[in-house]
mmCIF file of C-alpha atoms in Angstrom:
data_model
loop_
_atom_site.group_PDB
_atom_site.id
_atom_site.type_symbol
_atom_site.label_atom_id
_atom_site.label_comp_id
_atom_site.label_asym_id
_atom_site.label_seq_id
_atom_site.Cartn_x
_atom_site.Cartn_y
_atom_site.Cartn_z
ATOM 1 C CA UNK H 1 19.800 -15.841 -4.551
ATOM 2 C CA UNK H 2 19.755 -13.548 -7.902
ATOM 3 C CA UNK H 3 16.940 -11.317 -8.308
ATOM 4 C CA UNK H 4 15.868 -8.897 -11.020
ATOM 5 C CA UNK H 5 12.678 -6.820 -10.193
ATOM 6 C CA UNK H 6 11.203 -5.239 -12.754
ATOM 7 C CA UNK H 7 8.680 -1.818 -11.969
ATOM 8 C CA UNK H 8 6.579 0.822 -13.533
ATOM 9 C CA UNK H 9 6.383 2.572 -10.454
ATOM 10 C CA UNK H 10 9.151 5.373 -9.331
ATOM 11 C CA UNK H 11 10.304 5.439 -5.831
ATOM 12 C CA UNK H 12 9.191 8.829 -5.522
ATOM 13 C CA UNK H 13 5.614 7.691 -5.900
ATOM 14 C CA UNK H 14 3.648 7.698 -2.274
ATOM 15 C CA UNK H 15 2.902 3.767 -3.024
ATOM 16 C CA UNK H 16 6.174 2.725 -3.547
ATOM 17 C CA UNK H 17 7.089 2.040 0.328
ATOM 18 C CA UNK H 18 6.367 -1.549 -0.636
ATOM 19 C CA UNK H 19 9.031 -2.356 -3.297
ATOM 20 C CA UNK H 20 11.555 -0.546 -0.717
ATOM 21 C CA UNK H 21 10.513 -2.500 1.972
ATOM 22 C CA UNK H 22 10.594 -5.613 0.477
ATOM 23 C CA UNK H 23 13.574 -4.875 -1.621
ATOM 24 C CA UNK H 24 15.630 -3.859 1.488
ATOM 25 C CA UNK H 25 14.721 -6.880 2.977
ATOM 26 C CA UNK H 26 15.616 -9.323 0.421
ATOM 27 C CA UNK H 27 19.142 -7.588 0.406
ATOM 28 C CA UNK H 28 19.602 -7.702 4.178
ATOM 29 C CA UNK H 29 18.916 -11.413 3.978
ATOM 30 C CA UNK H 30 21.834 -11.642 1.350
ATOM 31 C CA UNK H 31 20.216 -11.960 -1.946
ATOM 32 C CA UNK H 32 21.672 -9.817 -4.938
ATOM 33 C CA UNK H 33 18.654 -7.767 -6.370
ATOM 34 C CA UNK H 34 18.808 -5.546 -9.498
ATOM 35 C CA UNK H 35 15.905 -2.879 -9.530
ATOM 36 C CA UNK H 36 14.968 -1.736 -13.100
ATOM 37 C CA UNK H 37 12.417 1.331 -13.106
ATOM 38 C CA UNK H 38 11.894 4.539 -15.150
ATOM 39 C CA UNK H 39 13.976 6.382 -12.252
ATOM 40 C CA UNK H 40 16.987 8.422 -13.496
ATOM 41 C CA UNK H 41 19.977 6.971 -13.496
ATOM 42 C CA UNK H 42 22.174 7.933 -9.891
ATOM 43 C CA UNK H 43 18.522 7.992 -7.822
ATOM 44 C CA UNK H 44 19.101 4.978 -6.284
ATOM 45 C CA UNK H 45 22.521 5.510 -4.498
ATOM 46 C CA UNK H 46 20.605 5.359 -0.491
ATOM 47 C CA UNK H 47 19.187 2.071 -1.521
ATOM 48 C CA UNK H 48 20.870 -1.263 -1.201
ATOM 49 C CA UNK H 49 20.563 -2.728 -4.684
ATOM 50 C CA UNK H 50 21.977 -2.517 -8.101
ATOM 51 C CA UNK H 51 19.626 -0.077 -10.190
ATOM 52 C CA UNK H 52 19.033 0.195 -13.698
ATOM 53 C CA UNK H 53 17.365 3.103 -15.177
ATOM 54 C CA UNK H 54 15.194 2.655 -18.495
ATOM 55 C CA UNK H 55 13.235 5.069 -20.422
ATOM 56 C CA UNK H 56 9.648 5.715 -21.204
ATOM 57 C CA UNK H 57 7.360 7.862 -23.156
ATOM 58 C CA UNK H 58 5.463 10.600 -21.341
ATOM 59 C CA UNK H 59 2.912 10.075 -23.705
ATOM 60 C CA UNK H 60 -0.585 9.087 -21.671
ATOM 61 C CA UNK H 61 -1.382 5.801 -22.618
ATOM 62 C CA UNK H 62 2.355 4.784 -23.795
ATOM 63 C CA UNK H 63 3.989 5.000 -21.041
ATOM 64 C CA UNK H 64 3.996 1.286 -19.482
ATOM 65 C CA UNK H 65 3.893 0.253 -23.308
ATOM 66 C CA UNK H 66 7.155 1.950 -24.184
ATOM 67 C CA UNK H 67 8.803 1.283 -20.689
ATOM 68 C CA UNK H 68 8.020 -2.595 -20.984
ATOM 69 C CA UNK H 69 9.125 -2.824 -24.440
ATOM 70 C CA UNK H 70 12.591 -0.750 -23.081
ATOM 71 C CA UNK H 71 12.919 -3.124 -20.519
ATOM 72 C CA UNK H 72 12.337 -6.575 -22.628
ATOM 73 C CA UNK H 73 15.580 -4.829 -24.641
ATOM 74 C CA UNK H 74 17.389 -4.412 -21.560
ATOM 75 C CA UNK H 75 16.829 -7.976 -20.634
ATOM 76 C CA UNK H 76 17.905 -9.227 -24.175
ATOM 77 C CA UNK H 77 20.643 -7.748 -24.091
ATOM 78 C CA UNK H 78 21.536 -8.655 -20.450
ATOM 79 C CA UNK H 79 20.447 -12.359 -20.188
ATOM 80 C CA UNK H 80 21.530 -13.510 -16.657
ATOM 81 C CA UNK H 81 23.969 -16.151 -16.430
ATOM 82 C CA UNK H 82 23.771 -17.543 -13.319
ATOM 83 C CA UNK H 83 20.340 -18.733 -11.757
ATOM 84 C CA UNK H 84 18.371 -15.692 -11.460
ATOM 85 C CA UNK H 85 14.535 -15.213 -10.597
ATOM 86 C CA UNK H 86 12.425 -12.074 -11.949
ATOM 87 C CA UNK H 87 9.619 -10.149 -10.499
ATOM 88 C CA UNK H 88 7.262 -8.499 -12.644
ATOM 89 C CA UNK H 89 4.873 -5.903 -11.960
ATOM 90 C CA UNK H 90 1.649 -6.615 -13.704
ATOM 91 C CA UNK H 91 1.741 -3.293 -15.944
ATOM 92 C CA UNK H 92 4.846 -4.313 -17.605
ATOM 93 C CA UNK H 93 4.101 -7.992 -17.700
ATOM 94 C CA UNK H 94 3.291 -8.211 -21.257
ATOM 95 C CA UNK H 95 6.233 -7.522 -23.186
ATOM 96 C CA UNK H 96 8.365 -9.428 -20.903
ATOM 97 C CA UNK H 97 6.980 -13.030 -20.372
ATOM 98 C CA UNK H 98 7.937 -14.414 -23.856
ATOM 99 C CA UNK H 99 11.390 -13.638 -23.212
ATOM 100 C CA UNK H 100 11.787 -15.014 -19.857
ATOM 101 C CA UNK H 101 9.963 -18.344 -20.947
ATOM 102 C CA UNK H 102 12.098 -18.572 -24.261
ATOM 103 C CA UNK H 103 15.299 -18.536 -22.011
ATOM 104 C CA UNK H 104 13.587 -20.468 -18.802
ATOM 105 C CA UNK H 105 13.969 -17.619 -16.317
ATOM 106 C CA UNK H 106 11.715 -18.268 -13.316
ATOM 107 C CA UNK H 107 9.772 -15.231 -12.821
ATOM 108 C CA UNK H 108 6.579 -14.533 -10.535
ATOM 109 C CA UNK H 109 4.073 -11.591 -10.730
ATOM 110 C CA UNK H 110 3.623 -8.797 -8.617
ATOM 111 C CA UNK H 111 0.349 -7.140 -8.248
ATOM 112 C CA UNK H 112 -0.079 -4.490 -5.403
ATOM 113 C CA UNK H 113 -3.597 -3.306 -7.192
ATOM 114 C CA UNK H 114 -5.690 -3.921 -9.847
ATOM 115 C CA UNK H 115 -6.203 -0.986 -12.393
ATOM 116 C CA UNK H 116 -7.331 2.261 -10.233
ATOM 117 C CA UNK H 117 -7.807 4.848 -12.772
ATOM 118 C CA UNK H 118 -11.546 5.837 -13.988
ATOM 119 C CA UNK H 119 -10.861 7.420 -16.962
ATOM 120 C CA UNK H 120 -10.439 6.598 -20.258
ATOM 121 C CA UNK H 121 -7.222 4.747 -20.024
ATOM 122 C CA UNK H 122 -8.918 2.112 -17.469
ATOM 123 C CA UNK H 123 -10.443 -0.317 -19.915
ATOM 124 C CA UNK H 124 -6.773 -0.753 -21.579
ATOM 125 C CA UNK H 125 -5.018 -1.081 -17.997
ATOM 126 C CA UNK H 126 -7.880 -3.903 -17.171
ATOM 127 C CA UNK H 127 -7.056 -5.584 -20.481
ATOM 128 C CA UNK H 128 -3.106 -5.503 -19.526
ATOM 129 C CA UNK H 129 -3.657 -6.586 -16.080
ATOM 130 C CA UNK H 130 -6.023 -9.545 -16.983
ATOM 131 C CA UNK H 131 -3.209 -10.570 -19.677
ATOM 132 C CA UNK H 132 -0.546 -10.346 -16.930
ATOM 133 C CA UNK H 133 -2.900 -12.935 -14.824
ATOM 134 C CA UNK H 134 -3.516 -15.119 -17.700
ATOM 135 C CA UNK H 135 -0.128 -15.714 -18.382
ATOM 136 C CA UNK H 136 0.618 -16.412 -15.059
ATOM 137 C CA UNK H 137 -1.831 -19.311 -15.549
ATOM 138 C CA UNK H 138 -0.714 -20.060 -18.810
ATOM 139 C CA UNK H 139 3.175 -20.565 -17.693
ATOM 140 C CA UNK H 140 2.048 -22.472 -14.250
ATOM 141 C CA UNK H 141 3.658 -19.395 -12.625
ATOM 142 C CA UNK H 142 2.749 -17.691 -9.039
ATOM 143 C CA UNK H 143 1.327 -14.142 -8.510
ATOM 144 C CA UNK H 144 1.391 -12.207 -5.667
ATOM 145 C CA UNK H 145 -1.482 -9.835 -4.187
ATOM 146 C CA UNK H 146 -1.627 -7.682 -0.944
ATOM 147 C CA UNK H 147 -4.993 -9.450 0.658
ATOM 148 C CA UNK H 148 -7.283 -12.415 0.480
ATOM 149 C CA UNK H 149 -10.135 -10.352 -1.133
ATOM 150 C CA UNK H 150 -7.821 -9.268 -3.312
ATOM 151 C CA UNK H 151 -6.655 -13.114 -4.154
ATOM 152 C CA UNK H 152 -10.359 -14.213 -4.566
ATOM 153 C CA UNK H 153 -11.239 -11.136 -6.919
ATOM 154 C CA UNK H 154 -8.083 -11.975 -9.133
ATOM 155 C CA UNK H 155 -8.798 -15.820 -9.098
ATOM 156 C CA UNK H 156 -12.562 -14.816 -10.285
ATOM 157 C CA UNK H 157 -11.752 -12.489 -13.017
ATOM 158 C CA UNK H 158 -8.868 -14.345 -14.365
ATOM 159 C CA UNK H 159 -9.596 -18.146 -13.634
ATOM 160 C CA UNK H 160 -6.079 -18.475 -12.095
ATOM 161 C CA UNK H 161 -6.637 -20.448 -9.389
ATOM 162 C CA UNK H 162 -6.347 -19.583 -5.595
ATOM 163 C CA UNK H 163 -3.856 -22.226 -5.506
ATOM 164 C CA UNK H 164 -1.271 -20.045 -7.697
ATOM 165 C CA UNK H 165 -1.780 -16.804 -5.765
ATOM 166 C CA UNK H 166 -0.028 -15.680 -2.576
ATOM 167 C CA UNK H 167 -1.192 -12.934 -0.704
ATOM 168 C CA UNK H 168 1.943 -10.543 0.783
ATOM 169 C CA UNK H 169 0.293 -8.046 2.807
ATOM 170 C CA UNK H 170 1.835 -4.535 3.376
ATOM 171 C CA UNK H 171 3.798 -4.085 6.453
ATOM 172 C CA UNK H 172 5.343 -1.325 8.633
ATOM 173 C CA UNK H 173 8.887 -0.434 9.798
ATOM 174 C CA UNK H 174 8.343 -1.701 13.842
ATOM 175 C CA UNK H 175 11.537 0.062 14.411
ATOM 176 C CA UNK H 176 11.007 3.325 12.789
ATOM 177 C CA UNK H 177 7.322 3.890 13.952
ATOM 178 C CA UNK H 178 7.041 4.218 17.798
ATOM 179 C CA UNK H 179 4.098 4.925 20.291
ATOM 180 C CA UNK H 180 5.098 7.923 21.829
ATOM 181 C CA UNK H 181 3.971 10.376 24.625
ATOM 182 C CA UNK H 182 0.133 10.777 24.161
ATOM 183 C CA UNK H 183 -1.556 14.189 25.748
ATOM 184 C CA UNK H 184 -4.461 15.866 25.622
ATOM 185 C CA UNK H 185 -6.609 16.785 23.308
ATOM 186 C CA UNK H 186 -7.415 13.856 21.663
ATOM 187 C CA UNK H 187 -5.929 13.980 18.112
ATOM 188 C CA UNK H 188 -7.059 12.461 15.477
ATOM 189 C CA UNK H 189 -5.376 11.693 11.961
ATOM 190 C CA UNK H 190 -5.608 10.992 8.682
ATOM 191 C CA UNK H 191 -2.628 10.943 6.065
ATOM 192 C CA UNK H 192 -2.126 9.865 2.373
ATOM 193 C CA UNK H 193 -3.789 11.343 -0.582
ATOM 194 C CA UNK H 194 -6.390 14.062 0.194
ATOM 195 C CA UNK H 195 -8.484 12.905 -2.780
ATOM 196 C CA UNK H 196 -12.116 13.342 -3.314
ATOM 197 C CA UNK H 197 -12.642 9.789 -3.490
ATOM 198 C CA UNK H 198 -11.390 8.728 0.081
ATOM 199 C CA UNK H 199 -14.548 10.037 2.237
ATOM 200 C CA UNK H 200 -12.281 12.782 3.705
ATOM 201 C CA UNK H 201 -14.796 15.506 4.160
ATOM 202 C CA UNK H 202 -16.502 12.614 6.620
ATOM 203 C CA UNK H 203 -13.529 13.630 9.161
ATOM 204 C CA UNK H 204 -14.268 17.318 8.946
ATOM 205 C CA UNK H 205 -18.007 16.117 10.061
ATOM 206 C CA UNK H 206 -16.897 13.993 12.801
ATOM 207 C CA UNK H 207 -14.548 16.739 14.082
ATOM 208 C CA UNK H 208 -17.182 19.407 14.029
ATOM 209 C CA UNK H 209 -19.869 17.645 15.524
ATOM 210 C CA UNK H 210 -17.227 16.330 18.575
ATOM 211 C CA UNK H 211 -16.575 19.961 18.991
ATOM 212 C CA UNK H 212 -20.380 20.928 18.995
ATOM 213 C CA UNK H 213 -20.891 18.490 22.028
ATOM 214 C CA UNK H 214 -17.840 19.947 23.846
ATOM 215 C CA UNK H 215 -15.187 16.991 23.144
ATOM 216 C CA UNK H 216 -11.638 18.616 23.246
ATOM 217 C CA UNK H 217 -10.029 17.153 19.990
ATOM 218 C CA UNK H 218 -7.750 18.197 17.361
ATOM 219 C CA UNK H 219 -7.833 16.911 13.533
ATOM 220 C CA UNK H 220 -4.716 16.741 11.510
ATOM 221 C CA UNK H 221 -4.514 16.035 7.696
ATOM 222 C CA UNK H 222 -1.033 15.489 5.982
ATOM 223 C CA UNK H 223 -0.935 14.918 2.565
ATOM 224 C CA UNK H 224 -1.658 16.039 -1.046
ATOM 225 C CA UNK H 225 -4.393 15.956 -3.392
ATOM 226 C CA UNK H 226 -7.552 17.318 -5.416
ATOM 227 C CA UNK H 227 -9.204 18.160 -1.968
ATOM 228 C CA UNK H 228 -5.982 20.048 -0.839
ATOM 229 C CA UNK H 229 -6.770 23.936 -1.667
ATOM 230 C CA UNK H 230 -10.616 23.339 -0.520
ATOM 231 C CA UNK H 231 -9.099 21.880 2.807
ATOM 232 C CA UNK H 232 -6.740 24.594 3.128
ATOM 233 C CA UNK H 233 -9.300 27.338 3.203
ATOM 234 C CA UNK H 234 -11.125 25.909 6.532
ATOM 235 C CA UNK H 235 -10.767 28.653 9.282
ATOM 236 C CA UNK H 236 -10.414 26.581 12.145
ATOM 237 C CA UNK H 237 -7.446 26.449 14.806
ATOM 238 C CA UNK H 238 -8.339 22.910 15.598
ATOM 239 C CA UNK H 239 -8.017 21.320 12.167
ATOM 240 C CA UNK H 240 -4.275 21.086 10.871
ATOM 241 C CA UNK H 241 -3.770 20.610 7.173
ATOM 242 C CA UNK H 242 -0.045 20.223 5.632
ATOM 243 C CA UNK H 243 1.554 18.736 2.524
ATOM 244 C CA UNK H 244 2.917 15.240 2.703
ATOM 245 C CA UNK H 245 5.427 15.094 5.249
ATOM 246 C CA UNK H 246 8.773 13.409 4.828
ATOM 247 C CA UNK H 247 9.295 10.461 7.108
ATOM 248 C CA UNK H 248 10.973 11.552 9.877
ATOM 249 C CA UNK H 249 8.428 14.221 10.701
ATOM 250 C CA UNK H 250 5.675 11.606 9.873
ATOM 251 C CA UNK H 251 7.038 9.423 12.038
ATOM 252 C CA UNK H 252 7.458 11.971 15.009
ATOM 253 C CA UNK H 253 3.472 13.373 14.478
ATOM 254 C CA UNK H 254 1.970 9.802 14.516
ATOM 255 C CA UNK H 255 3.681 8.637 18.096
ATOM 256 C CA UNK H 256 1.897 11.693 19.555
ATOM 257 C CA UNK H 257 -1.285 10.990 17.444
ATOM 258 C CA UNK H 258 -4.538 8.826 19.496
ATOM 259 C CA UNK H 259 -6.868 8.628 16.519
ATOM 260 C CA UNK H 260 -6.380 7.343 12.763
ATOM 261 C CA UNK H 261 -8.605 7.010 10.478
ATOM 262 C CA UNK H 262 -9.824 4.655 7.435
ATOM 263 C CA UNK H 263 -12.390 6.475 5.719
ATOM 264 C CA UNK H 264 -11.852 5.279 1.740
ATOM 265 C CA UNK H 265 -15.768 3.923 1.019
ATOM 266 C CA UNK H 266 -16.687 0.346 0.330
ATOM 267 C CA UNK H 267 -15.749 0.398 -3.641
ATOM 268 C CA UNK H 268 -13.729 -2.190 -5.253
ATOM 269 C CA UNK H 269 -10.424 -0.236 -4.842
ATOM 270 C CA UNK H 270 -10.503 -0.310 -1.329
ATOM 271 C CA UNK H 271 -12.155 -3.493 -0.592
ATOM 272 C CA UNK H 272 -9.028 -5.184 -2.147
ATOM 273 C CA UNK H 273 -6.378 -2.918 -0.531
ATOM 274 C CA UNK H 274 -4.053 -3.527 2.282
ATOM 275 C CA UNK H 275 -3.343 0.268 3.181
ATOM 276 C CA UNK H 276 -0.024 0.861 4.554
ATOM 277 C CA UNK H 277 -1.634 3.557 6.960
ATOM 278 C CA UNK H 278 -3.132 0.986 8.702
ATOM 279 C CA UNK H 279 0.225 -0.617 10.047
ATOM 280 C CA UNK H 280 1.730 2.852 10.473
ATOM 281 C CA UNK H 281 -1.144 3.991 12.848
ATOM 282 C CA UNK H 282 -1.019 0.893 14.667
ATOM 283 C CA UNK H 283 2.870 0.709 15.101
ATOM 284 C CA UNK H 284 2.225 4.342 16.316
ATOM 285 C CA UNK H 285 0.107 3.322 19.269
ATOM 286 C CA UNK H 286 -2.952 4.339 17.611
ATOM 287 C CA UNK H 287 -6.599 3.031 17.451
ATOM 288 C CA UNK H 288 -8.027 3.080 14.289
ATOM 289 C CA UNK H 289 -11.551 3.873 13.045
ATOM 290 C CA UNK H 290 -12.894 3.012 9.747
ATOM 291 C CA UNK H 291 -15.700 1.787 7.377
ATOM 292 C CA UNK H 292 -16.379 -1.799 7.682
ATOM 293 C CA UNK H 293 -15.313 -3.775 4.466
ATOM 294 C CA UNK H 294 -12.615 -6.580 3.622
ATOM 295 C CA UNK H 295 -9.600 -3.764 2.824
ATOM 296 C CA UNK H 296 -9.813 -2.486 6.368
ATOM 297 C CA UNK H 297 -10.635 -5.406 8.171
ATOM 298 C CA UNK H 298 -7.605 -7.521 10.255
ATOM 299 C CA UNK H 299 -7.721 -11.330 11.616
ATOM 300 C CA UNK H 300 -7.715 -11.111 15.130
ATOM 301 C CA UNK H 301 -8.147 -7.630 15.716
ATOM 302 C CA UNK H 302 -8.743 -6.200 19.213
ATOM 303 C CA UNK H 303 -10.674 -3.197 20.642
ATOM 304 C CA UNK H 304 -8.221 -0.820 18.760
ATOM 305 C CA UNK H 305 -10.065 -1.348 15.360
ATOM 306 C CA UNK H 306 -13.476 -0.062 15.208
ATOM 307 C CA UNK H 307 -15.191 -0.581 11.724
ATOM 308 C CA UNK H 308 -18.382 1.005 11.072
ATOM 309 C CA UNK H 309 -21.066 0.776 8.589
ATOM 310 C CA UNK H 310 -20.545 3.226 5.547
ATOM 311 C CA UNK H 311 -24.256 5.298 6.456
ATOM 312 C CA UNK H 312 -23.160 5.621 10.137
ATOM 313 C CA UNK H 313 -19.488 6.120 9.811
ATOM 314 C CA UNK H 314 -19.790 10.167 10.881
ATOM 315 C CA UNK H 315 -22.170 9.492 13.737
ATOM 316 C CA UNK H 316 -20.645 6.218 14.649
ATOM 317 C CA UNK H 317 -17.169 7.657 15.029
ATOM 318 C CA UNK H 318 -18.481 10.335 17.121
ATOM 319 C CA UNK H 319 -20.362 8.504 19.297
ATOM 320 C CA UNK H 320 -16.918 6.047 19.986
ATOM 321 C CA UNK H 321 -14.709 9.180 20.251
ATOM 322 C CA UNK H 322 -17.185 11.025 22.904
ATOM 323 C CA UNK H 323 -17.207 7.908 25.140
ATOM 324 C CA UNK H 324 -13.725 7.197 25.429
ATOM 325 C CA UNK H 325 -12.060 7.545 28.790
ATOM 326 C CA UNK H 326 -8.402 8.182 28.593
ATOM 327 C CA UNK H 327 -7.654 4.696 30.690
ATOM 328 C CA UNK H 328 -9.370 2.291 28.205
ATOM 329 C CA UNK H 329 -7.666 4.737 25.020
ATOM 330 C CA UNK H 330 -4.407 4.504 26.752
ATOM 331 C CA UNK H 331 -4.446 0.589 26.924
ATOM 332 C CA UNK H 332 -5.907 0.189 23.763
ATOM 333 C CA UNK H 333 -2.900 2.191 22.438
ATOM 334 C CA UNK H 334 -1.024 -0.240 24.049
ATOM 335 C CA UNK H 335 -2.221 -3.338 22.574
ATOM 336 C CA UNK H 336 -2.226 -1.710 18.948
ATOM 337 C CA UNK H 337 1.324 -1.362 19.310
ATOM 338 C CA UNK H 338 1.945 -4.859 20.815
ATOM 339 C CA UNK H 339 -0.258 -6.288 18.165
ATOM 340 C CA UNK H 340 1.714 -4.452 14.984
ATOM 341 C CA UNK H 341 4.728 -5.847 16.810
ATOM 342 C CA UNK H 342 3.837 -9.491 16.807
ATOM 343 C CA UNK H 343 2.336 -9.553 13.386
ATOM 344 C CA UNK H 344 3.167 -6.471 10.957
ATOM 345 C CA UNK H 345 6.674 -5.938 10.724
ATOM 346 C CA UNK H 346 7.905 -6.043 7.178
ATOM 347 C CA UNK H 347 9.849 -9.098 7.846
ATOM 348 C CA UNK H 348 6.955 -11.149 8.140
ATOM 349 C CA UNK H 349 6.245 -9.696 4.213
ATOM 350 C CA UNK H 350 9.610 -10.554 3.163
ATOM 351 C CA UNK H 351 9.757 -14.082 4.631
ATOM 352 C CA UNK H 352 6.282 -14.828 2.553
ATOM 353 C CA UNK H 353 8.054 -13.518 -0.650
ATOM 354 C CA UNK H 354 11.794 -15.109 0.105
ATOM 355 C CA UNK H 355 9.643 -18.423 0.136
ATOM 356 C CA UNK H 356 7.898 -17.844 -3.061
ATOM 357 C CA UNK H 357 11.308 -16.707 -4.869
ATOM 358 C CA UNK H 358 13.148 -19.870 -3.729
ATOM 359 C CA UNK H 359 10.351 -21.722 -4.879
ATOM 360 C CA UNK H 360 10.718 -21.088 -8.626
ATOM 361 C CA UNK H 361 14.118 -22.062 -9.327
#
């Protein structure tokens, strides 16, 4: 199968893991993939697909518009001669669907997250998001989202029937992330963007309360964001804050940690999510504590996933950790790894996408 994937996301983006994993999985299964995005020429030499670089304006509010327009020009000049199916990210779909329909090139929409910005550009982004999904409905195509909650939300606000929306959840590389050797003290962790809208300061409170009641515990925070400078001022030798780790270092660290946090609050952006870190925690043999909403919930979860009411998250987490005995903790960690092996490998997500693409011809 010949595939062209048009994306507005650069591979250096923290959220590009899905593209890398799905794209690599498709190529590994024998499919031909051209990845079209704004990365510079030659920057994809370590990836298994063919790359086409497309430029875009750097003016805020004009990036996606100019990128999509330039992608459409490239498409018109390079119309595929063999059977090809196209993947469109919603941010750039508007300018390409007309060309694809005109030349009867099958396509699907990829939506890994609705607009997340809360600034003045958000209204424009929501407009393009809705138009992209309206095109799915009008052209009788298929759109892909990350979760059941995301599917229900999209259907409600765009009118696209749920039968035209498929869920491709985030996965994890089971062979890369491993359950390593765990040892005292109990090691707590969050990795990802260190942004103020993610409830991260609650983790400092959880750690402080545990220390106050005599629990031997350390907290590790890895990432960058608007809280980075504030967290760096903490004078505590049991709280460790680093910049974003490269993948090899992250894998090594997570394998030694005990508890991973999902503190993101009960807001729309997080309710619709399928966080990558959730699978990475489980594959690393970590139990998870988080806030109870649809973005954090998992089907058939065990006691390795503990989700608490948002208003009681700090105290509930403290109570749970203080009552952990080592035997229960280690068994839950083994169970977490086993669940990840059985359910969360990226191969499951690649199979779903491959099946969707094959049905477009």
